[in-house]
mmCIF file of C-alpha atoms in Angstrom:
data_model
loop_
_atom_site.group_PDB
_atom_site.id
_atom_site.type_symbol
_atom_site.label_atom_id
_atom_site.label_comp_id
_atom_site.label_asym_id
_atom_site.label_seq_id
_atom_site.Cartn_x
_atom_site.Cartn_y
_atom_site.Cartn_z
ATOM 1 C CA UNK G 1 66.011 72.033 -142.128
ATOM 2 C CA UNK G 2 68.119 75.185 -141.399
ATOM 3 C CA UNK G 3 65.916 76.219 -138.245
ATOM 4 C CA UNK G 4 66.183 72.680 -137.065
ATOM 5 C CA UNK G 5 70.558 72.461 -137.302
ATOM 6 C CA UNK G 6 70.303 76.081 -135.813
ATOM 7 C CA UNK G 7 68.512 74.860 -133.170
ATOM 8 C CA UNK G 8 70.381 71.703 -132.343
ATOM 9 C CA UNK G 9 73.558 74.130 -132.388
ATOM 10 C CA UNK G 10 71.735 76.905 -129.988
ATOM 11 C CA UNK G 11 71.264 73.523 -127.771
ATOM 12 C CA UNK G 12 74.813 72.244 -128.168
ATOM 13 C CA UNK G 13 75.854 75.551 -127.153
ATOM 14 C CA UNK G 14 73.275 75.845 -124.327
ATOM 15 C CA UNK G 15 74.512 72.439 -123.096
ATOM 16 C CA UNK G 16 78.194 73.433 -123.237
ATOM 17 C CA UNK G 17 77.836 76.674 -121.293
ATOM 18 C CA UNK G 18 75.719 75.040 -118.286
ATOM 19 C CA UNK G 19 78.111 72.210 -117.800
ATOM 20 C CA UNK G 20 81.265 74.755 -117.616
ATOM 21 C CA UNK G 21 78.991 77.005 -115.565
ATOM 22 C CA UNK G 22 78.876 73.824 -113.559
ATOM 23 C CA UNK G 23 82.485 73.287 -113.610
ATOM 24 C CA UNK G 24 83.644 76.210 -112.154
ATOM 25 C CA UNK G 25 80.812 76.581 -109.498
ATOM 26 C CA UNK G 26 80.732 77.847 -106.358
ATOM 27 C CA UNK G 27 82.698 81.014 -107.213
ATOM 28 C CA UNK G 28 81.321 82.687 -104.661
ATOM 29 C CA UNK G 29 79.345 82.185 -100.993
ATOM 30 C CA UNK G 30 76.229 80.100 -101.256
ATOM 31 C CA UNK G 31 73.465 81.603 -99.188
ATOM 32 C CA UNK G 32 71.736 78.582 -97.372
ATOM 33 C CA UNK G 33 68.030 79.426 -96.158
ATOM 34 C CA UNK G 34 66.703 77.758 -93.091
ATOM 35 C CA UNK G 35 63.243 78.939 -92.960
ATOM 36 C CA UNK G 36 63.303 78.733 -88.750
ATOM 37 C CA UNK G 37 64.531 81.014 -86.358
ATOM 38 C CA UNK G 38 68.176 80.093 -85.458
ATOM 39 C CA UNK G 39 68.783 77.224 -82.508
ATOM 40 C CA UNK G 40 65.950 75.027 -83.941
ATOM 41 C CA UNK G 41 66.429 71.595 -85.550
ATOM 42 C CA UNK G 42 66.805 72.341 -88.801
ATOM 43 C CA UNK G 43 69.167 75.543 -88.026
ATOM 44 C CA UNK G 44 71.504 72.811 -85.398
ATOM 45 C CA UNK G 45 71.458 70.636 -88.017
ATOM 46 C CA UNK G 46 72.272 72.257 -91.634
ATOM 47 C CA UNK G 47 74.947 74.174 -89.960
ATOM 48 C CA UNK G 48 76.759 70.852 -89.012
ATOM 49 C CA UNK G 49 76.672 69.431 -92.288
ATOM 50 C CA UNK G 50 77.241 72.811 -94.001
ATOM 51 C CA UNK G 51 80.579 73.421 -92.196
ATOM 52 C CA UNK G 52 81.834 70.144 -94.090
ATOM 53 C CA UNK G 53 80.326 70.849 -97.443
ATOM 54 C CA UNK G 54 81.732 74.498 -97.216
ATOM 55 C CA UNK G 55 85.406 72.578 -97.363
ATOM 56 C CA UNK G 56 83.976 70.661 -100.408
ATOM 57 C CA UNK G 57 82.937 73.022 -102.142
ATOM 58 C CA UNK G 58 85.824 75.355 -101.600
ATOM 59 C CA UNK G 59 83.052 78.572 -100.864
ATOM 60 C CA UNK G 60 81.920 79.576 -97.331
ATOM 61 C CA UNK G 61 77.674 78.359 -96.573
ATOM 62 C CA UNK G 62 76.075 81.370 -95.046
ATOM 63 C CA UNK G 63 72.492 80.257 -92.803
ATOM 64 C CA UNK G 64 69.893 83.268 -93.716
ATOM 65 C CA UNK G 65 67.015 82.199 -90.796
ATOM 66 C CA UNK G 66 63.759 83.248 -92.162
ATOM 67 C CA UNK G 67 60.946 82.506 -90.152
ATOM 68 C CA UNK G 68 57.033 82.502 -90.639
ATOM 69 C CA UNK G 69 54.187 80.571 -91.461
ATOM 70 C CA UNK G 70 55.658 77.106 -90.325
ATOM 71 C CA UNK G 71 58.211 77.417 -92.214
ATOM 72 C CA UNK G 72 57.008 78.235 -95.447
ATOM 73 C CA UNK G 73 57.703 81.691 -95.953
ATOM 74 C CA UNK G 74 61.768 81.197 -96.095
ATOM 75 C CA UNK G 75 60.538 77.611 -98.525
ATOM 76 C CA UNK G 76 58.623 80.291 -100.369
ATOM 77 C CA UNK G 77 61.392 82.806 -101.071
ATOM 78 C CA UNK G 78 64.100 79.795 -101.842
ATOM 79 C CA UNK G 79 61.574 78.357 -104.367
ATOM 80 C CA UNK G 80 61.392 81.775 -106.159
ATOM 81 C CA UNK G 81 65.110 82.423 -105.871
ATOM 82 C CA UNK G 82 67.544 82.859 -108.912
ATOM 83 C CA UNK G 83 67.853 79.330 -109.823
ATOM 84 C CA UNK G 84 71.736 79.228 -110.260
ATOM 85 C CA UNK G 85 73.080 77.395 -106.993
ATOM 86 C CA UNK G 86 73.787 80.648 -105.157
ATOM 87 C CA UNK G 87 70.451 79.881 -103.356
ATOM 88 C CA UNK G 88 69.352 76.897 -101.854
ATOM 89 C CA UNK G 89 67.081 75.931 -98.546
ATOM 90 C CA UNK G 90 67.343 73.222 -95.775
ATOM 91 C CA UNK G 91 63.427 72.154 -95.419
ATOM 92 C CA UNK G 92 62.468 69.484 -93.535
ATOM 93 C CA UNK G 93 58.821 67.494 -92.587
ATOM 94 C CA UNK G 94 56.716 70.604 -91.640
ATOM 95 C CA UNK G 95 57.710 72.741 -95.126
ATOM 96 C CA UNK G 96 57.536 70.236 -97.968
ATOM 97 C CA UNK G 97 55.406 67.225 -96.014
ATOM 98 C CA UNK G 98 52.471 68.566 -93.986
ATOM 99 C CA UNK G 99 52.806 72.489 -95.473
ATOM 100 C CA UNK G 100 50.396 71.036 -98.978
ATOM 101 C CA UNK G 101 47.405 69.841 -96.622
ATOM 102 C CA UNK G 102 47.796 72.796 -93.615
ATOM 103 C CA UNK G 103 47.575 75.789 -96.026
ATOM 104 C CA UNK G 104 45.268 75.628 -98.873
ATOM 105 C CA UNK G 105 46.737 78.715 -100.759
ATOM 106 C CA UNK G 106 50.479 77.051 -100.600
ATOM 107 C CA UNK G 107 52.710 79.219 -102.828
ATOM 108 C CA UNK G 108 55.461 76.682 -103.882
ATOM 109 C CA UNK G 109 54.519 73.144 -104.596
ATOM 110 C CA UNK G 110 56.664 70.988 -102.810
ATOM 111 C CA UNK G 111 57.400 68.510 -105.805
ATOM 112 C CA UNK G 112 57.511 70.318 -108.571
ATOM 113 C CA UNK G 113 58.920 73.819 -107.590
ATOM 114 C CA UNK G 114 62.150 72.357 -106.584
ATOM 115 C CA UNK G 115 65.011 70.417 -107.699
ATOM 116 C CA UNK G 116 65.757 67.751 -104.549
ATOM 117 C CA UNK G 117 68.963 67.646 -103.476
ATOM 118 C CA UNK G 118 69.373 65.562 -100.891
ATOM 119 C CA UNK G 119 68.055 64.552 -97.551
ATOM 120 C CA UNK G 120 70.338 65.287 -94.896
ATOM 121 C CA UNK G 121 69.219 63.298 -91.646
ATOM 122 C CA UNK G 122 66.452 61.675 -89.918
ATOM 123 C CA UNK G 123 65.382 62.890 -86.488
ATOM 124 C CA UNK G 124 63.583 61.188 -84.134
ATOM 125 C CA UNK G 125 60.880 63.048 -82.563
ATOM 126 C CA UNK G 126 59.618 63.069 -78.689
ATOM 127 C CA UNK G 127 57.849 64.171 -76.216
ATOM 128 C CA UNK G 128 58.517 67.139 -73.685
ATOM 129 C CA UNK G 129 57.666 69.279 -70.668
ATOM 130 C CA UNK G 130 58.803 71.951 -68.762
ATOM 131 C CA UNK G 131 60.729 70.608 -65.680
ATOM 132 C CA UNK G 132 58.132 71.814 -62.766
ATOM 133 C CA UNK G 133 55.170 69.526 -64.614
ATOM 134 C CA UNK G 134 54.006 67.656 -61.671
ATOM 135 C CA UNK G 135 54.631 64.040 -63.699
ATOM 136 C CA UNK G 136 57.731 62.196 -64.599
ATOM 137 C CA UNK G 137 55.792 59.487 -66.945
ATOM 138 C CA UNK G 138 54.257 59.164 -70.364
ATOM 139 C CA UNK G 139 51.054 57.918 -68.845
ATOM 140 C CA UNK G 140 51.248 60.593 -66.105
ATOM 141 C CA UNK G 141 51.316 63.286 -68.463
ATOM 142 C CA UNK G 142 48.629 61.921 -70.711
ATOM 143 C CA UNK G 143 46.128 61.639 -67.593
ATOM 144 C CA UNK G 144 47.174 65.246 -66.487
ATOM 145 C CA UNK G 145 46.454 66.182 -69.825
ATOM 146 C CA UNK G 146 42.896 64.422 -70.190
ATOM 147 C CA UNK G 147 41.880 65.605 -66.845
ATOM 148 C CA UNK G 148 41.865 69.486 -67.773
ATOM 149 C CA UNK G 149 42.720 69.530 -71.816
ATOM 150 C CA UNK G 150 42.674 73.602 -71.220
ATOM 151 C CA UNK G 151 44.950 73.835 -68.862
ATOM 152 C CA UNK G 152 48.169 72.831 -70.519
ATOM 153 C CA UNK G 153 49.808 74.234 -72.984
ATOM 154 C CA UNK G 154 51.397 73.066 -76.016
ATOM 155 C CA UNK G 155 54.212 75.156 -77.968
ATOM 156 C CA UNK G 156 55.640 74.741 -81.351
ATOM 157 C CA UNK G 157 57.512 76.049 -83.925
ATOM 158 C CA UNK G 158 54.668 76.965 -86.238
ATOM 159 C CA UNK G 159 51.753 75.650 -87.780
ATOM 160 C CA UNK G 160 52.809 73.281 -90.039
ATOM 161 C CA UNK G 161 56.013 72.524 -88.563
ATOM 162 C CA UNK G 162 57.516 69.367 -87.409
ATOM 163 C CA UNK G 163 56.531 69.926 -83.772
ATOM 164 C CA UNK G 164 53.701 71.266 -84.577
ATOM 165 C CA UNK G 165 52.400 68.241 -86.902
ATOM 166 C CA UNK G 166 54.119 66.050 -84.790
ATOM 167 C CA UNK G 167 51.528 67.116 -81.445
ATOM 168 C CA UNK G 168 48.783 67.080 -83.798
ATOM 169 C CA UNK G 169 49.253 63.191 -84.058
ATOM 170 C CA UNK G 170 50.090 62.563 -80.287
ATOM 171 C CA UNK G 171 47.198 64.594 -79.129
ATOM 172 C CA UNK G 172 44.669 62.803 -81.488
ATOM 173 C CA UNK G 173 45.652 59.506 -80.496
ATOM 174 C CA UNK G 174 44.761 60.050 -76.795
ATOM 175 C CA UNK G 175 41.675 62.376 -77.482
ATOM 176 C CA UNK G 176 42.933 65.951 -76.071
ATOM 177 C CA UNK G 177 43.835 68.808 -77.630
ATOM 178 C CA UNK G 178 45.572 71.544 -75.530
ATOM 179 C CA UNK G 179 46.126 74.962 -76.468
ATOM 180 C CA UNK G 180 48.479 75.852 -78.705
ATOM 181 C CA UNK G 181 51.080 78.741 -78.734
ATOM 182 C CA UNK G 182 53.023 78.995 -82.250
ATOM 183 C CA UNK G 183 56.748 80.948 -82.421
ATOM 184 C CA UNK G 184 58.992 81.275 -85.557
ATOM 185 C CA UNK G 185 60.638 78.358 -84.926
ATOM 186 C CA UNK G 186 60.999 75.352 -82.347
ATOM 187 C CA UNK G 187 64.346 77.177 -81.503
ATOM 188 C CA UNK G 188 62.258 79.891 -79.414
ATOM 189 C CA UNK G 189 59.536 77.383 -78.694
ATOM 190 C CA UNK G 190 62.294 75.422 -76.800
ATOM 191 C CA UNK G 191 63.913 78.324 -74.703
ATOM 192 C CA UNK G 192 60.487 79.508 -73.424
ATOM 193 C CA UNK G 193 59.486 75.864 -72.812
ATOM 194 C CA UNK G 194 62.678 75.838 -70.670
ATOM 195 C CA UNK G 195 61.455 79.046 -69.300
ATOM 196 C CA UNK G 196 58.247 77.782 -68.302
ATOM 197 C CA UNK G 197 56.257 79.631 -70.462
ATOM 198 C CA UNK G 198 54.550 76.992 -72.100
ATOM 199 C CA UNK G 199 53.739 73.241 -70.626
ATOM 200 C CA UNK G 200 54.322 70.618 -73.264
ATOM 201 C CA UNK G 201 56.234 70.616 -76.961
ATOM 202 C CA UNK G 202 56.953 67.761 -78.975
ATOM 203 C CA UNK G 203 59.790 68.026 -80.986
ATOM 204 C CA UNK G 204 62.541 66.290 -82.913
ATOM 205 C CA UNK G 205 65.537 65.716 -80.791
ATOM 206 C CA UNK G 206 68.717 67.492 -82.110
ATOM 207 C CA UNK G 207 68.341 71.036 -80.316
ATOM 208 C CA UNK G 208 66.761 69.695 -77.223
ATOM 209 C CA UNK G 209 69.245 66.700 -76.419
ATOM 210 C CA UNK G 210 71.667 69.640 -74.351
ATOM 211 C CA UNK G 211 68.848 70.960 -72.577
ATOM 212 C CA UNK G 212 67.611 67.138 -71.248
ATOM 213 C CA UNK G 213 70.791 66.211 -70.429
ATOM 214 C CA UNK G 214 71.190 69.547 -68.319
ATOM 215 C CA UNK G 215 67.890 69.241 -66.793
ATOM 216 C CA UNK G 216 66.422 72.062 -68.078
ATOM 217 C CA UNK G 217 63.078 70.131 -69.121
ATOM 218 C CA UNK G 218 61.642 66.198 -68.557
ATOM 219 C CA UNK G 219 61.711 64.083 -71.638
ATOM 220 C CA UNK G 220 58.878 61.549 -71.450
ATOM 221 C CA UNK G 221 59.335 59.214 -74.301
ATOM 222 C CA UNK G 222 61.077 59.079 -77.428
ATOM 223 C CA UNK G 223 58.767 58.311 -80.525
ATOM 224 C CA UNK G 224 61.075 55.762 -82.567
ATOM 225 C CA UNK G 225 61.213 51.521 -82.496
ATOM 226 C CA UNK G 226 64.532 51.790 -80.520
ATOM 227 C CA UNK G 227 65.952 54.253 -77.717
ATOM 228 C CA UNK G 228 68.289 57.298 -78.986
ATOM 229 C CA UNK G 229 72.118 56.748 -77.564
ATOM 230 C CA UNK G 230 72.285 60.690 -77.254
ATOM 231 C CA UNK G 231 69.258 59.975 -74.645
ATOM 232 C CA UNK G 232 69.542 56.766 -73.753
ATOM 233 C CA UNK G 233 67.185 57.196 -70.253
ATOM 234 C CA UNK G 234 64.225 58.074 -72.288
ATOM 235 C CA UNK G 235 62.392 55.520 -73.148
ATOM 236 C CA UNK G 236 60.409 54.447 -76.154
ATOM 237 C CA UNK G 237 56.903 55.399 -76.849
ATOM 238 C CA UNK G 238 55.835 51.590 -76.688
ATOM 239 C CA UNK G 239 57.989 51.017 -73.909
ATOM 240 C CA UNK G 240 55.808 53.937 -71.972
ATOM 241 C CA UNK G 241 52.363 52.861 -72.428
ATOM 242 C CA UNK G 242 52.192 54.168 -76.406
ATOM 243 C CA UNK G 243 53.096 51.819 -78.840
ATOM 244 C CA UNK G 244 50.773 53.660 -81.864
ATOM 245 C CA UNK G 245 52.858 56.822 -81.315
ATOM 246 C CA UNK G 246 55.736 56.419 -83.570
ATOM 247 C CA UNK G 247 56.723 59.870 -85.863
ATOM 248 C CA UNK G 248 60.541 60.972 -87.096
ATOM 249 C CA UNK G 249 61.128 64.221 -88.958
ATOM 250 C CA UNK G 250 63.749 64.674 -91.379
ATOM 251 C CA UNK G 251 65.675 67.693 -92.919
ATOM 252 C CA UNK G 252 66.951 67.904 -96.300
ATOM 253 C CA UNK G 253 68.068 70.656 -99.043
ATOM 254 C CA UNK G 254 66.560 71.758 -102.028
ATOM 255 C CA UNK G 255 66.820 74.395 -104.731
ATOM 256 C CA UNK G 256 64.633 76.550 -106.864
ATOM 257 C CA UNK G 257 63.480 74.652 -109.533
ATOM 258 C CA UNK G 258 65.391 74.976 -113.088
ATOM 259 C CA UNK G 259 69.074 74.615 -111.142
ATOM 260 C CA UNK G 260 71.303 72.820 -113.516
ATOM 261 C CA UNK G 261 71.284 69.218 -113.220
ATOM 262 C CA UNK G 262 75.558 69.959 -112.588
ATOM 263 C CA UNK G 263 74.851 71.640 -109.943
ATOM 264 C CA UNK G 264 72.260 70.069 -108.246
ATOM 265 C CA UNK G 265 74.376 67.136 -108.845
ATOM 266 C CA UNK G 266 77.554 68.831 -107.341
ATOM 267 C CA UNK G 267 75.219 69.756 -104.422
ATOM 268 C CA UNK G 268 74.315 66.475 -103.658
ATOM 269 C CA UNK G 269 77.690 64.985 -104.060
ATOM 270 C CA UNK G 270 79.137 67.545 -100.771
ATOM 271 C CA UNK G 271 76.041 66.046 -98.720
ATOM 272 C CA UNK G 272 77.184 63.015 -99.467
ATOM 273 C CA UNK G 273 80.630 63.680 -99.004
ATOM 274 C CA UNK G 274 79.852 64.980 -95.483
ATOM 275 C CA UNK G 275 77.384 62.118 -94.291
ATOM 276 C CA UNK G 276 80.377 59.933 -95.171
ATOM 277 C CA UNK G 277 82.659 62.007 -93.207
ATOM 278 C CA UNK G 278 83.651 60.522 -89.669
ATOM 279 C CA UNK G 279 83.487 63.919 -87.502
ATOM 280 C CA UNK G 280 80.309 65.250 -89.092
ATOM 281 C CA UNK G 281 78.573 61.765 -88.258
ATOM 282 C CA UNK G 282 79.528 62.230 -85.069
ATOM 283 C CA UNK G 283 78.417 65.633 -84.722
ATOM 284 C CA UNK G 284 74.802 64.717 -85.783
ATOM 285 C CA UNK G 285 74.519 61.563 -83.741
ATOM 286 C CA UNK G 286 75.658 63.271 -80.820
ATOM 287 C CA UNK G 287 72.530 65.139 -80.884
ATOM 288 C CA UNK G 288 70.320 62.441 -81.428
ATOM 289 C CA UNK G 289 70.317 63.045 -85.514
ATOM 290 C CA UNK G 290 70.220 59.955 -88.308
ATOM 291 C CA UNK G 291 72.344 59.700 -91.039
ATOM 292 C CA UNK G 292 69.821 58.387 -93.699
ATOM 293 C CA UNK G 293 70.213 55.031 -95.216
ATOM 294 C CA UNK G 294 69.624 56.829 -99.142
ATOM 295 C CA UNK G 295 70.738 59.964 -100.265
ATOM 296 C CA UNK G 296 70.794 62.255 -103.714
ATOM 297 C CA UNK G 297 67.484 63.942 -105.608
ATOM 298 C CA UNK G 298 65.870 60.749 -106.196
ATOM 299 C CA UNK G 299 66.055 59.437 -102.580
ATOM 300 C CA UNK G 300 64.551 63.044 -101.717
ATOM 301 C CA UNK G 301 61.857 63.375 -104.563
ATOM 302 C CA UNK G 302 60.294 59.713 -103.172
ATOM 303 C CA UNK G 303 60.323 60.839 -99.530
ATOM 304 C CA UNK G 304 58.334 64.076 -99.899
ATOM 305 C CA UNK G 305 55.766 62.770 -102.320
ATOM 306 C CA UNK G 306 55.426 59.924 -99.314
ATOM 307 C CA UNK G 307 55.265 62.299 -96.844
ATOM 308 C CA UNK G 308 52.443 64.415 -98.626
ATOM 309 C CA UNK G 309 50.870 61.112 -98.632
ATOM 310 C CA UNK G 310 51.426 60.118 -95.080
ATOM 311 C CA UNK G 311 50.380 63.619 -93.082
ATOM 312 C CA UNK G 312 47.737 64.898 -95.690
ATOM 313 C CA UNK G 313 45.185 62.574 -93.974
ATOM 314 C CA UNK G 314 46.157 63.181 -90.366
ATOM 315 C CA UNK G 315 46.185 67.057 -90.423
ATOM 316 C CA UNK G 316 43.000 66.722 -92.492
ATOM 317 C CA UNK G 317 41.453 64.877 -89.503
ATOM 318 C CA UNK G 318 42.625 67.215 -86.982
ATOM 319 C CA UNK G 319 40.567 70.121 -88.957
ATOM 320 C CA UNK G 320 43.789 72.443 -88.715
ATOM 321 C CA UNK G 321 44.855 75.110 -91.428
ATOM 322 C CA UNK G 322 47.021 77.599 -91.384
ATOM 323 C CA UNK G 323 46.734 81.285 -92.516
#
């Protein structure tokens, strides 16, 4: 009886101490992992919503870009971070969706070695090539494609990344696989696919909206129901020949699991607070981004247990792992 009120009161107090903790947090800079190189999707895309929650919060958001593995190496480090809010990762499709079924010796499990915060957009994803390709079409690039599959080649951000899973579906579905050339992050994929360097990327939008609108590489068709208003000349997968191509990516936060429900909870409520704000929406449809319908951990949690689901079985077709 004694050793059961002693440990009710060792819980009361337990209890009490994590929600003041909670209380008074941030009370200090909250280092934000993107696991990307910087100028990729998910970097363009946390910062933007970071900036707001930083005035939330009432504590600066410092990005720490750490790159590798498709992502997973900076997911790996956030998931075996301190687990008291002062560390937390943006993650998207590639790291906590395709990453269980690409690399068979994973080191964070995507559901349970996190606590969800919240997504923070949807990103449509579409096709691109350098600007001297020879083809201005969807169908055009698809036969150029076919007719020499070794000729092309395909960049992206990483195995296991969004662009990278993202090509692994387009490819399939028209029977060609080109080469591939991975970087640390679509960010560099995109500025040597403006370069030249490499022939073909597919990618979500956000980073690479400046660089169509400049001219700096051809678009061929945007892989969502309905055009994108920050692109509104590129047309539709099914309105270019490709109905059955239809992918998004998304980016979201997390943190290492065992964060105080407070927290996460205070977390989630400065996403929310900045997907409702007027100049941040702005900001991220301006560059093509989503503001998801549903928000918070349990929004989050069902979308990455459906996206295991949903890419397990295509990158399992494809025969692709990663090292």
């Amino acid at each position: 009886m004694r050793n059961s009120f002693a440990a009710m009161l060792a819980a009361a107090a337990l209890t009490a101490a994590t929600q003041v903790l909670a209380q008074a947090y941030p009370t200090k800079p909250i280092n934000v992992i993107v696991p990307y190189a910087a100028g990729g999707n998910t970097d363009v895309v946390a910062r933007i919503v970071l900036e707001h929650m930083g005035q939330t919060l009432g504590q600066q958001l410092t990005v720490e870009n750490i790159g590798g593995a498709g992502g997973t190496t900076g997911s790996n480090r956030a998931a075996k971070a301190t687990p008291d809010g002062y560390t937390i990762l943006v993650g998207q499709m590639g790291t906590h969706g395709a990453a269980p079924a690409l690399y068979p010796n994973l080191p964070y499990n995507p559901l349970t070695d996190f606590e969800h915060v919240s997504q923070l957009s949807d990103t449509p994803i579409a096709v691109f090539g350098k600007k001297t390709l020879p083809v201005n079409t969807l169908q055009e690039l698809i036969a150029l494609i076919k007719a020499d599959p070794g000729k092309l080649n395909n960049g992206h951000g990483g195995v296991g990344s969004t662009s990278h899973v993202s090509c692994l579906l387009f490819t399939s579905m028209i029977g060609a696989r080109p080469p591939q050339v991975a970087y640390r992050g679509s960010g560099p994929a995109l500025n040597d696919l403006v370069a030249g360097v490499h022939d073909v990327m597919c990618d979500q939008i956000p980073h690479t909206v400046p660089q169509v609108i400049a001219g700096n590489i051809k678009a061929f068709a945007i892989a969502t129901p309905e055009r994108s208003a920050a692109i509104p000349n590129v047309p539709t997968t099914a309105e270019a020949g490709m109905p059955q191509f239809v992918a998004s990516g998304w980016n979201a936060m997390f943190a290492p699991k065992g964060t105080p429900k407070p927290i996460v909870d205070k977390l989630a409520a400065a996403v929310d607070s900045a997907l409702k704000n007027p100049a941040t929406r702005k900001k991220l449809e301006d560059i093509g981004a989503v503001v998801p319908a549903k928000t918070g951990p349990d929004a989050l949690r069902s979308l990455v247990a459906s996206e295991i689901e949903k890419w397990t079985p295509v990158i399992k077709a494809a025969g692709v792992v990663g090292n």
